[in-house]
Coordinates of C-alpha atoms in Angstrom, one line a residue:
T293 CA -0.1 0.0 0.2
E294 CA 1.1 3.4 -0.7
S295 CA 1.6 6.1 2.0
T296 CA 0.1 9.4 0.9
Q297 CA 1.9 11.6 3.6
P298 CA 3.7 14.8 2.2
V299 CA 7.3 13.8 1.2
S300 CA 9.7 15.8 -1.0
K301 CA 13.0 15.2 0.7
G302 CA 12.2 11.4 1.4
M303 CA 11.7 9.2 4.1
S304 CA 14.0 10.2 7.0
L305 CA 15.8 7.8 9.2
G306 CA 13.2 8.4 11.8
G307 CA 10.5 7.2 9.3
Q308 CA 8.9 11.0 9.2
G309 CA 8.4 12.6 5.7
G310 CA 9.8 16.0 4.6
R311 CA 7.8 19.1 5.0
E312 CA 7.7 20.5 1.7
G313 CA 5.7 19.5 -1.5
W314 CA 3.8 16.1 -2.0
S315 CA 5.1 13.0 -3.2
T316 CA 4.2 9.4 -2.3
Y317 CA 6.5 6.9 -0.6
V318 CA 5.7 3.3 -1.7
G319 CA 7.8 1.1 0.3
C320 CA 11.3 -0.7 0.5
F321 CA 11.7 -3.3 -2.3
S322 CA 14.4 -6.0 -2.8
D323 CA 16.7 -5.5 -5.8
N324 CA 19.5 -7.6 -7.2
G325 CA 22.0 -6.6 -10.1
Q326 CA 20.9 -9.4 -12.6
E327 CA 16.9 -8.7 -12.4
R328 CA 16.5 -5.2 -11.7
T329 CA 13.1 -4.3 -9.6
L330 CA 12.9 -0.9 -11.7
K331 CA 14.0 -1.4 -15.3
G332 CA 13.5 1.7 -16.9
A333 CA 16.8 3.9 -16.3
V334 CA 19.8 4.2 -14.2
F335 CA 21.6 7.3 -12.7
Y336 CA 24.3 7.7 -10.3
D337 CA 25.4 10.6 -8.1
L338 CA 27.8 9.1 -5.6
R339 CA 28.2 12.1 -3.5
K340 CA 25.2 14.2 -3.7
M341 CA 22.2 11.8 -4.2
T342 CA 18.9 13.1 -2.9
V343 CA 15.3 11.8 -3.0
S344 CA 14.2 14.8 -5.1
H345 CA 17.3 14.5 -7.6
C346 CA 16.2 11.0 -8.0
Q347 CA 12.6 12.0 -8.5
D348 CA 13.1 15.0 -10.9
A349 CA 15.7 12.7 -13.2
C350 CA 12.8 9.8 -13.5
A351 CA 10.1 12.5 -14.2
E352 CA 12.0 13.9 -16.9
R353 CA 11.6 10.5 -18.7
S354 CA 8.0 10.1 -17.4
Y355 CA 8.5 7.2 -15.3
V356 CA 5.9 6.3 -12.8
Y357 CA 8.4 5.3 -9.9
A358 CA 11.9 6.4 -8.7
G359 CA 13.8 4.0 -6.3
L360 CA 16.8 5.1 -4.5
E361 CA 19.5 2.2 -3.6
A362 CA 22.7 2.2 -1.6
G363 CA 22.6 5.8 -0.7
A364 CA 23.8 7.3 -4.0
E365 CA 22.1 4.9 -6.9
C366 CA 18.9 6.0 -8.6
Y367 CA 16.5 3.8 -10.7
C368 CA 13.4 4.5 -12.7
G369 CA 10.6 2.3 -13.9
N370 CA 6.9 1.8 -14.4
R371 CA 6.1 -1.4 -12.9
L372 CA 6.7 -2.7 -9.3
P373 CA 6.5 -6.5 -7.9
A374 CA 3.6 -7.0 -5.5
M375 CA 5.5 -7.7 -2.4
S376 CA 7.7 -5.2 -0.5
V377 CA 10.1 -6.1 2.3
R378 CA 10.2 -4.8 6.1
P379 CA 10.5 -0.9 5.9
E380 CA 13.5 -1.0 8.3
E381 CA 15.7 -2.9 5.5
C382 CA 15.8 0.3 3.8
N383 CA 18.3 2.3 6.0
L384 CA 21.2 4.0 4.3
E385 CA 21.2 7.7 4.6
C386 CA 21.5 9.6 1.2
K387 CA 25.0 10.7 0.1
G388 CA 23.5 14.2 -0.4
E389 CA 21.0 14.6 2.1
K390 CA 21.4 13.9 6.0
G391 CA 18.4 12.1 7.8
S392 CA 16.9 10.9 4.6
V393 CA 16.8 7.6 3.5
C394 CA 18.2 6.1 0.0
G395 CA 17.6 2.3 0.3
A396 CA 20.6 -0.2 1.3
V397 CA 22.5 -2.5 -0.2
G398 CA 20.2 -4.6 -2.4
R399 CA 17.3 -2.5 -1.2
L400 CA 15.1 0.2 -2.9
S401 CA 13.3 2.9 -1.4
V402 CA 10.6 3.6 -3.9
Y403 CA 8.6 6.7 -4.4
R404 CA 5.8 7.4 -6.7
V405 CA 6.9 10.4 -9.0
D406 CA 4.7 13.3 -8.3
E407 CA 1.6 13.6 -10.7
L408 CA 2.3 17.3 -11.2
Q409 CA 6.0 16.7 -12.2
L410 CA 4.7 13.8 -14.5
G411 CA 2.0 16.2 -16.0
S412 CA 4.4 18.8 -16.7
R413 CA 6.6 16.4 -18.7
K414 CA 3.8 14.4 -20.6
R415 CA 5.4 15.5 -23.8
E416 CA 8.4 13.4 -23.0
W417 CA 6.6 10.3 -24.0
R418 CA 6.8 11.6 -27.5
T419 CA 10.5 12.0 -27.7
A420 CA 10.9 8.7 -29.8
T421 CA 14.2 8.7 -31.7
Y422 CA 13.4 7.5 -35.3
R423 CA 16.0 4.3 -35.9
G424 CA 15.2 3.3 -39.5
C425 CA 13.0 1.1 -41.5
F426 CA 13.5 -2.7 -41.1
R427 CA 12.5 -6.0 -42.3
L428 CA 10.5 -7.9 -39.7
P429 CA 12.2 -10.9 -38.4
E430 CA 10.9 -14.1 -39.3
N431 CA 9.5 -15.2 -35.9
V432 CA 7.7 -12.0 -34.8
T433 CA 6.4 -13.8 -31.7
H434 CA 9.7 -14.7 -30.7
A435 CA 11.5 -11.6 -31.5
F436 CA 9.0 -9.0 -30.1
A437 CA 8.0 -9.4 -26.4
D438 CA 4.5 -7.4 -26.5
S439 CA 2.2 -5.7 -28.9
L440 CA -0.8 -3.5 -29.5
A441 CA -3.3 -3.6 -32.3
Q442 CA -5.1 -0.5 -32.7
A443 CA -6.5 1.2 -35.7
N444 CA -4.7 4.5 -36.6
V445 CA -1.9 3.6 -34.2
T446 CA 0.7 6.8 -33.8
V447 CA 4.1 6.5 -33.1
E448 CA 3.3 8.6 -30.0
T449 CA 0.7 5.9 -28.8
C450 CA 3.2 3.1 -29.7
S451 CA 6.3 4.8 -27.8
G452 CA 4.0 5.3 -24.9
F453 CA 2.6 1.8 -24.7
C454 CA 6.4 0.5 -25.1
S455 CA 7.7 3.1 -22.5
Q456 CA 5.0 1.9 -20.0
K457 CA 5.8 -1.8 -20.6
E458 CA 9.7 -0.7 -20.1
F459 CA 11.0 -1.6 -23.7
P460 CA 13.5 0.6 -25.3
L461 CA 12.4 -0.1 -28.9
A462 CA 8.9 0.7 -30.3
V463 CA 8.2 -0.9 -33.6
L464 CA 5.4 0.1 -36.1
R465 CA 4.1 -2.3 -38.8
G466 CA 0.7 -1.3 -40.4
W467 CA -1.8 -1.0 -37.6
K468 CA 0.3 -2.8 -35.2
C469 CA 2.7 -1.8 -32.5
Y470 CA 5.5 -3.9 -31.1
C471 CA 7.6 -3.7 -28.2
A472 CA 11.4 -4.9 -28.3
Y473 CA 14.9 -5.1 -27.2
P474 CA 17.8 -5.3 -30.0
T475 CA 18.6 -9.1 -30.5
P476 CA 20.5 -11.1 -32.8
Q477 CA 17.3 -11.8 -35.0
F478 CA 16.7 -8.2 -34.6
S479 CA 19.8 -6.2 -34.3
L480 CA 19.0 -3.3 -36.3
R481 CA 22.2 -3.4 -38.4
D482 CA 20.5 -3.8 -42.0
A483 CA 18.3 -0.8 -42.4
M484 CA 16.3 -0.6 -45.5
D485 CA 15.5 2.4 -47.5
S486 CA 13.0 4.6 -45.6
S487 CA 10.6 5.0 -48.6
L488 CA 9.7 1.2 -47.9
C489 CA 8.1 2.2 -44.8
D490 CA 6.3 5.3 -46.2
Q491 CA 3.8 3.2 -48.0
D492 CA 0.1 2.6 -47.1
P493 CA -0.1 0.7 -43.9
E494 CA -1.8 -2.3 -45.5
V495 CA 0.9 -2.4 -48.1
Q496 CA 3.8 -2.2 -45.5
R497 CA 2.1 -5.1 -43.4
L498 CA 1.8 -7.4 -46.7
E499 CA 5.5 -6.8 -47.4
D500 CA 6.8 -7.0 -43.8
Y501 CA 8.3 -3.7 -43.1
C502 CA 8.6 -1.9 -40.0
E503 CA 9.5 1.5 -38.7
V504 CA 11.6 1.2 -35.6
Y505 CA 11.8 4.2 -32.8
Q506 CA 13.8 4.4 -29.8
T507 CA 11.7 5.0 -26.7
P508 CA 12.9 7.2 -23.8
V509 CA 13.5 3.9 -21.9
Q510 CA 17.1 3.0 -21.2
D511 CA 18.2 -0.6 -22.2
T512 CA 19.2 -2.0 -18.8
R513 CA 20.1 -5.5 -19.6
C514 CA 23.8 -4.3 -19.4
T515 CA 23.7 -1.9 -16.7
D516 CA 24.4 -4.2 -13.7
R517 CA 28.2 -3.9 -12.7
R518 CA 30.3 -5.1 -10.1
F519 CA 34.1 -5.5 -8.9
L520 CA 36.0 -8.8 -10.0
P521 CA 35.0 -11.5 -7.6
N522 CA 38.8 -12.8 -7.1
K523 CA 41.9 -10.6 -7.8
S524 CA 42.8 -10.5 -11.4
K525 CA 46.0 -12.5 -12.1
V526 CA 46.4 -10.5 -15.5
F527 CA 47.0 -6.8 -14.8
V528 CA 45.6 -5.0 -17.7
A529 CA 46.0 -1.0 -18.8
L530 CA 43.6 0.5 -21.1
S531 CA 46.0 3.2 -22.3
S532 CA 45.5 6.1 -24.1
F533 CA 46.9 9.7 -25.0
P534 CA 44.2 12.4 -23.1
G535 CA 41.3 13.3 -25.1
A536 CA 41.4 9.6 -27.1
G537 CA 38.1 8.6 -25.8
N538 CA 39.3 6.8 -22.7
T539 CA 36.3 7.5 -20.5
W540 CA 34.1 6.2 -23.5
A541 CA 36.0 3.2 -23.9
R542 CA 35.8 2.6 -19.9
H543 CA 31.8 2.9 -20.3
L544 CA 31.8 0.5 -23.1
I545 CA 33.7 -2.2 -21.5
E546 CA 32.1 -2.0 -17.9
H547 CA 28.9 -2.4 -19.7
A548 CA 30.0 -5.2 -21.9
T549 CA 31.7 -7.1 -19.2
G550 CA 29.7 -6.5 -16.2
F551 CA 33.0 -5.4 -14.3
Y552 CA 34.3 -2.1 -13.3
T553 CA 37.2 -0.5 -14.7
G554 CA 40.1 1.3 -12.5
S555 CA 42.3 4.4 -12.9
Y556 CA 45.6 5.3 -12.2
Y557 CA 44.3 8.6 -11.3
F558 CA 41.2 9.7 -9.1
D559 CA 38.4 11.7 -10.8
G560 CA 35.9 12.7 -8.6
T561 CA 33.4 13.8 -11.3
L562 CA 33.7 10.3 -12.8
Y563 CA 33.4 8.7 -9.9
N564 CA 30.3 10.7 -9.0
K565 CA 28.8 9.6 -12.4
G566 CA 29.0 5.8 -11.4
F567 CA 32.5 4.8 -12.4
K568 CA 32.9 3.1 -8.8
G569 CA 36.5 1.8 -9.8
E570 CA 37.8 5.3 -10.0
K571 CA 38.0 5.4 -6.0
D572 CA 39.6 1.8 -6.0
H573 CA 43.4 1.8 -5.4
W574 CA 44.8 1.2 -9.4
R575 CA 46.8 -1.7 -8.2
S576 CA 43.8 -3.3 -6.1
R577 CA 43.2 -5.9 -9.3
R578 CA 39.7 -5.8 -8.5
T579 CA 38.9 -4.1 -11.7
I580 CA 38.9 -5.5 -15.4
C581 CA 41.5 -3.0 -16.8
V582 CA 43.1 0.4 -15.4
K583 CA 43.0 3.9 -17.4
T584 CA 46.1 5.2 -17.7
H585 CA 47.7 8.2 -19.9
E586 CA 51.3 7.4 -18.5
S587 CA 53.9 6.4 -21.3
G588 CA 57.4 5.9 -19.4
R589 CA 59.1 2.6 -19.3
R590 CA 58.7 2.0 -15.6
E591 CA 54.9 2.9 -16.0
I592 CA 54.4 0.4 -18.9
E593 CA 56.3 -2.5 -17.7
M594 CA 54.1 -2.6 -14.4
F595 CA 51.3 -4.2 -16.6
D596 CA 51.1 -7.7 -18.0
S597 CA 49.1 -6.4 -21.2
A598 CA 47.2 -3.3 -22.3
I599 CA 44.7 -2.3 -24.6
L600 CA 46.3 0.8 -26.7
L601 CA 43.5 3.4 -27.7
I602 CA 44.7 5.7 -30.4
R603 CA 42.7 8.5 -32.0
N604 CA 43.3 11.2 -34.6
P605 CA 45.7 13.5 -33.0
Y606 CA 43.7 16.4 -34.4
R607 CA 40.6 15.4 -32.7
S608 CA 42.6 14.2 -29.2
L609 CA 44.2 17.8 -29.0
V610 CA 40.8 19.5 -29.5
A611 CA 38.9 17.3 -27.0
E612 CA 41.7 17.4 -24.2
F613 CA 42.1 21.2 -24.8
N614 CA 38.2 21.5 -24.3
R615 CA 38.2 19.3 -21.2
K616 CA 41.2 21.3 -19.5
C617 CA 39.2 24.5 -20.2
A618 CA 35.8 23.5 -19.7
G619 CA 35.5 19.9 -17.8
H620 CA 34.4 16.5 -19.4
L621 CA 31.0 18.0 -20.9
G622 CA 32.0 21.4 -22.0
Y623 CA 33.7 23.5 -24.6
A624 CA 36.7 25.9 -24.4
A625 CA 35.5 29.7 -24.8
D626 CA 36.8 31.5 -27.9
R627 CA 39.4 33.7 -25.8
N628 CA 41.0 30.2 -24.9
W629 CA 41.5 29.2 -28.6
K630 CA 43.0 32.9 -29.5
S631 CA 45.3 33.0 -26.6
K632 CA 48.9 32.0 -26.5
E633 CA 47.5 28.9 -24.4
W634 CA 46.4 27.0 -27.7
P635 CA 49.5 27.2 -29.7
D636 CA 51.8 26.2 -26.4
F637 CA 49.2 23.4 -25.7
V638 CA 49.7 22.0 -29.4
N639 CA 53.5 22.2 -29.6
S640 CA 53.8 20.3 -26.2
Y641 CA 50.9 17.6 -26.6
S642 CA 51.3 16.6 -30.2
S643 CA 54.8 15.4 -29.4
W644 CA 53.5 13.5 -26.5
W645 CA 50.4 12.2 -28.3
S646 CA 53.4 10.5 -30.8
S647 CA 55.7 9.4 -27.9
H648 CA 52.8 7.7 -26.1
V649 CA 52.3 5.4 -29.1
L650 CA 55.9 4.7 -29.4
D651 CA 56.7 3.8 -26.0
W652 CA 53.7 1.4 -25.7
L653 CA 54.7 -0.1 -28.7
K654 CA 58.3 -0.4 -27.7
Y655 CA 57.8 -1.6 -23.8
G656 CA 54.2 -3.0 -23.7
K657 CA 54.2 -6.8 -23.2
R658 CA 51.1 -7.7 -24.5
L659 CA 48.9 -5.1 -26.9
L660 CA 45.9 -4.9 -28.5
V661 CA 45.7 -1.6 -30.6
V662 CA 42.2 -0.2 -31.0
H663 CA 41.4 2.7 -33.1
Y664 CA 39.0 5.4 -31.7
E665 CA 37.5 5.8 -35.1
E666 CA 37.1 2.1 -35.7
L667 CA 35.7 1.6 -32.5
R668 CA 32.8 4.3 -33.7
R669 CA 32.5 3.2 -36.8
S670 CA 32.2 -0.9 -36.0
L671 CA 31.2 -0.8 -32.3
V672 CA 30.3 -4.5 -31.7
P673 CA 33.1 -6.2 -33.8
T674 CA 35.7 -3.9 -32.3
L675 CA 34.1 -4.2 -28.7
R676 CA 34.1 -8.0 -29.2
Q677 CA 37.9 -8.0 -29.7
M678 CA 38.3 -6.0 -26.8
V679 CA 36.3 -8.1 -24.4
A680 CA 38.0 -11.3 -25.8
F681 CA 41.4 -9.7 -25.0
L682 CA 40.1 -9.1 -21.6
N683 CA 39.5 -12.9 -21.3
V684 CA 35.6 -12.4 -20.8
S685 CA 32.8 -14.2 -22.3
V686 CA 29.8 -12.1 -23.2
S687 CA 26.5 -12.7 -24.8
E688 CA 25.5 -11.3 -28.4
E689 CA 22.5 -9.6 -26.6
R690 CA 24.6 -7.8 -23.9
L691 CA 26.9 -6.3 -26.7
L692 CA 23.6 -5.2 -28.6
C693 CA 22.4 -3.7 -25.2
V694 CA 25.8 -1.7 -25.1
E695 CA 25.4 -0.5 -28.8
N696 CA 22.0 0.7 -27.6
N697 CA 23.5 2.7 -24.9
K698 CA 26.7 3.5 -26.5
E699 CA 27.0 7.1 -25.7
G700 CA 26.9 7.0 -21.9
S701 CA 26.8 10.1 -19.9
F702 CA 30.1 11.8 -21.1
R703 CA 29.2 13.4 -24.5
R704 CA 29.7 17.0 -24.6
R705 CA 26.4 18.8 -24.0
G706 CA 25.2 22.3 -25.5
R707 CA 26.1 23.7 -29.0
R708 CA 29.7 23.2 -30.2
P709 CA 30.7 26.7 -30.6
H710 CA 31.3 27.8 -34.1
D711 CA 35.0 28.3 -34.5
P712 CA 37.4 28.5 -37.3
E713 CA 40.1 26.2 -38.2
P714 CA 42.2 26.2 -34.9
F715 CA 45.1 24.9 -36.4
T716 CA 47.7 26.9 -38.5
P717 CA 50.0 25.7 -41.5
E718 CA 52.6 25.5 -39.0
M719 CA 50.8 23.2 -36.3
K720 CA 49.7 21.1 -39.4
D721 CA 53.0 20.4 -40.5
L722 CA 54.2 19.6 -37.0
I723 CA 51.2 17.3 -36.3
N724 CA 51.5 15.5 -39.9
G725 CA 55.3 14.5 -39.1
Y726 CA 54.1 12.9 -36.0
I727 CA 51.0 11.2 -37.6
R728 CA 53.8 9.7 -40.3
T729 CA 56.0 8.5 -37.5
V730 CA 53.3 6.8 -35.6
D731 CA 52.0 5.2 -38.6
K732 CA 55.1 3.7 -39.4
A733 CA 56.4 2.5 -36.1
L734 CA 52.8 0.6 -36.2
R735 CA 53.5 -0.9 -39.3
D736 CA 56.9 -1.9 -38.2
H737 CA 55.5 -3.7 -35.1
N738 CA 53.2 -5.9 -37.6
W739 CA 50.1 -3.8 -36.9
T740 CA 47.7 -2.0 -39.3
G741 CA 48.7 1.6 -39.8
L742 CA 46.6 4.3 -38.8
P743 CA 43.1 4.8 -40.3
R744 CA 43.2 6.3 -43.6
E745 CA 41.3 9.4 -42.8
Y746 CA 44.3 11.1 -40.8
V747 CA 47.4 10.1 -42.7
P748 CA 48.3 13.0 -44.6
R749 CA 48.0 12.8 -48.4

């Protein structure tokens, strides 16, 4: 039964609600990592989580319930199991709010999202993203878990129906709506010409074409992560030059393997967003691999093996300059690019881009070279190689889930400032020389050279 007392800051450790606003505390529920109780979406704030922060995050995506776990984790969803557990089993204080309860380990404090919050965001149901026109899989009943048949069914109706049922894909075919996950039978790889889905619904139905939309629901089949159950015997680096996509690669590896990655550094921002291995000592061997930008012989030879992630130096330099000036998610201001800071940065960092790769090729004991551009272009095959190198077996469904959640939380937000070409001819001459050096070194070590798009003509 739902408690209808006014609660805005959540249930307090003494069992009393907050004083401002109205929201409904539903109860304490059991939760385990493999089969989540709330399956809609996952957010982390490992330092400042509050009940209202979680409720707002879930309301933004039009979920009915917001659940808080382990003091810092927020889960959203539209359906709850019939049985709750004893209220006192939810007894951990919220990280960002003294006196309020945010579940416990394996326990969720669940709230019904305020009707006013939901109502003001109702249009969010319509934020379905078009994924393309596809041929229906052979066994529709097996491939699609739920369906709705309704005359004049719209994208909005179908997306709303599948969001309520907590599915990330809404599939329209004629007058029928199906809900699905990406699977090997329906992987969304082979898109057809969109005009095939623009035909009369009856023709579309007969010819077995369907339109696919991404709902606001997160695919949570690959969001469970943990530390390694036993200390790793093989100490693996995830090595890259700064700005080469290391954080993004960590997001992919964590969701593909189900294990946390570690770091040679401590970045509070990354820890806060759910990279729990960030706080673990980098030599703990409890993580599947360890992020490093180091390139000295001693730092390299400490590792038994390494994934060496390489990105076009032009893109890496811009990304790292943005991070230095504006953090993980911002863009450097116009004044930064026009100051002496930018040419000085290019002069010192471009040689480091080159020496980083050369040192790992020279001193690395066992390497897998991964090009950022190839990972972007061909995510699942490249990620499959990385996971195999880490000696983890992963299902195809899980890899498809990662592909469906590929961006994670660390893509730069807002409008990219309109900037003229930031590289002068002198800078280009310098960088192109380093590109040639690295390309030759890769070939000399029997690797494929750099991707053609950044080897100068």
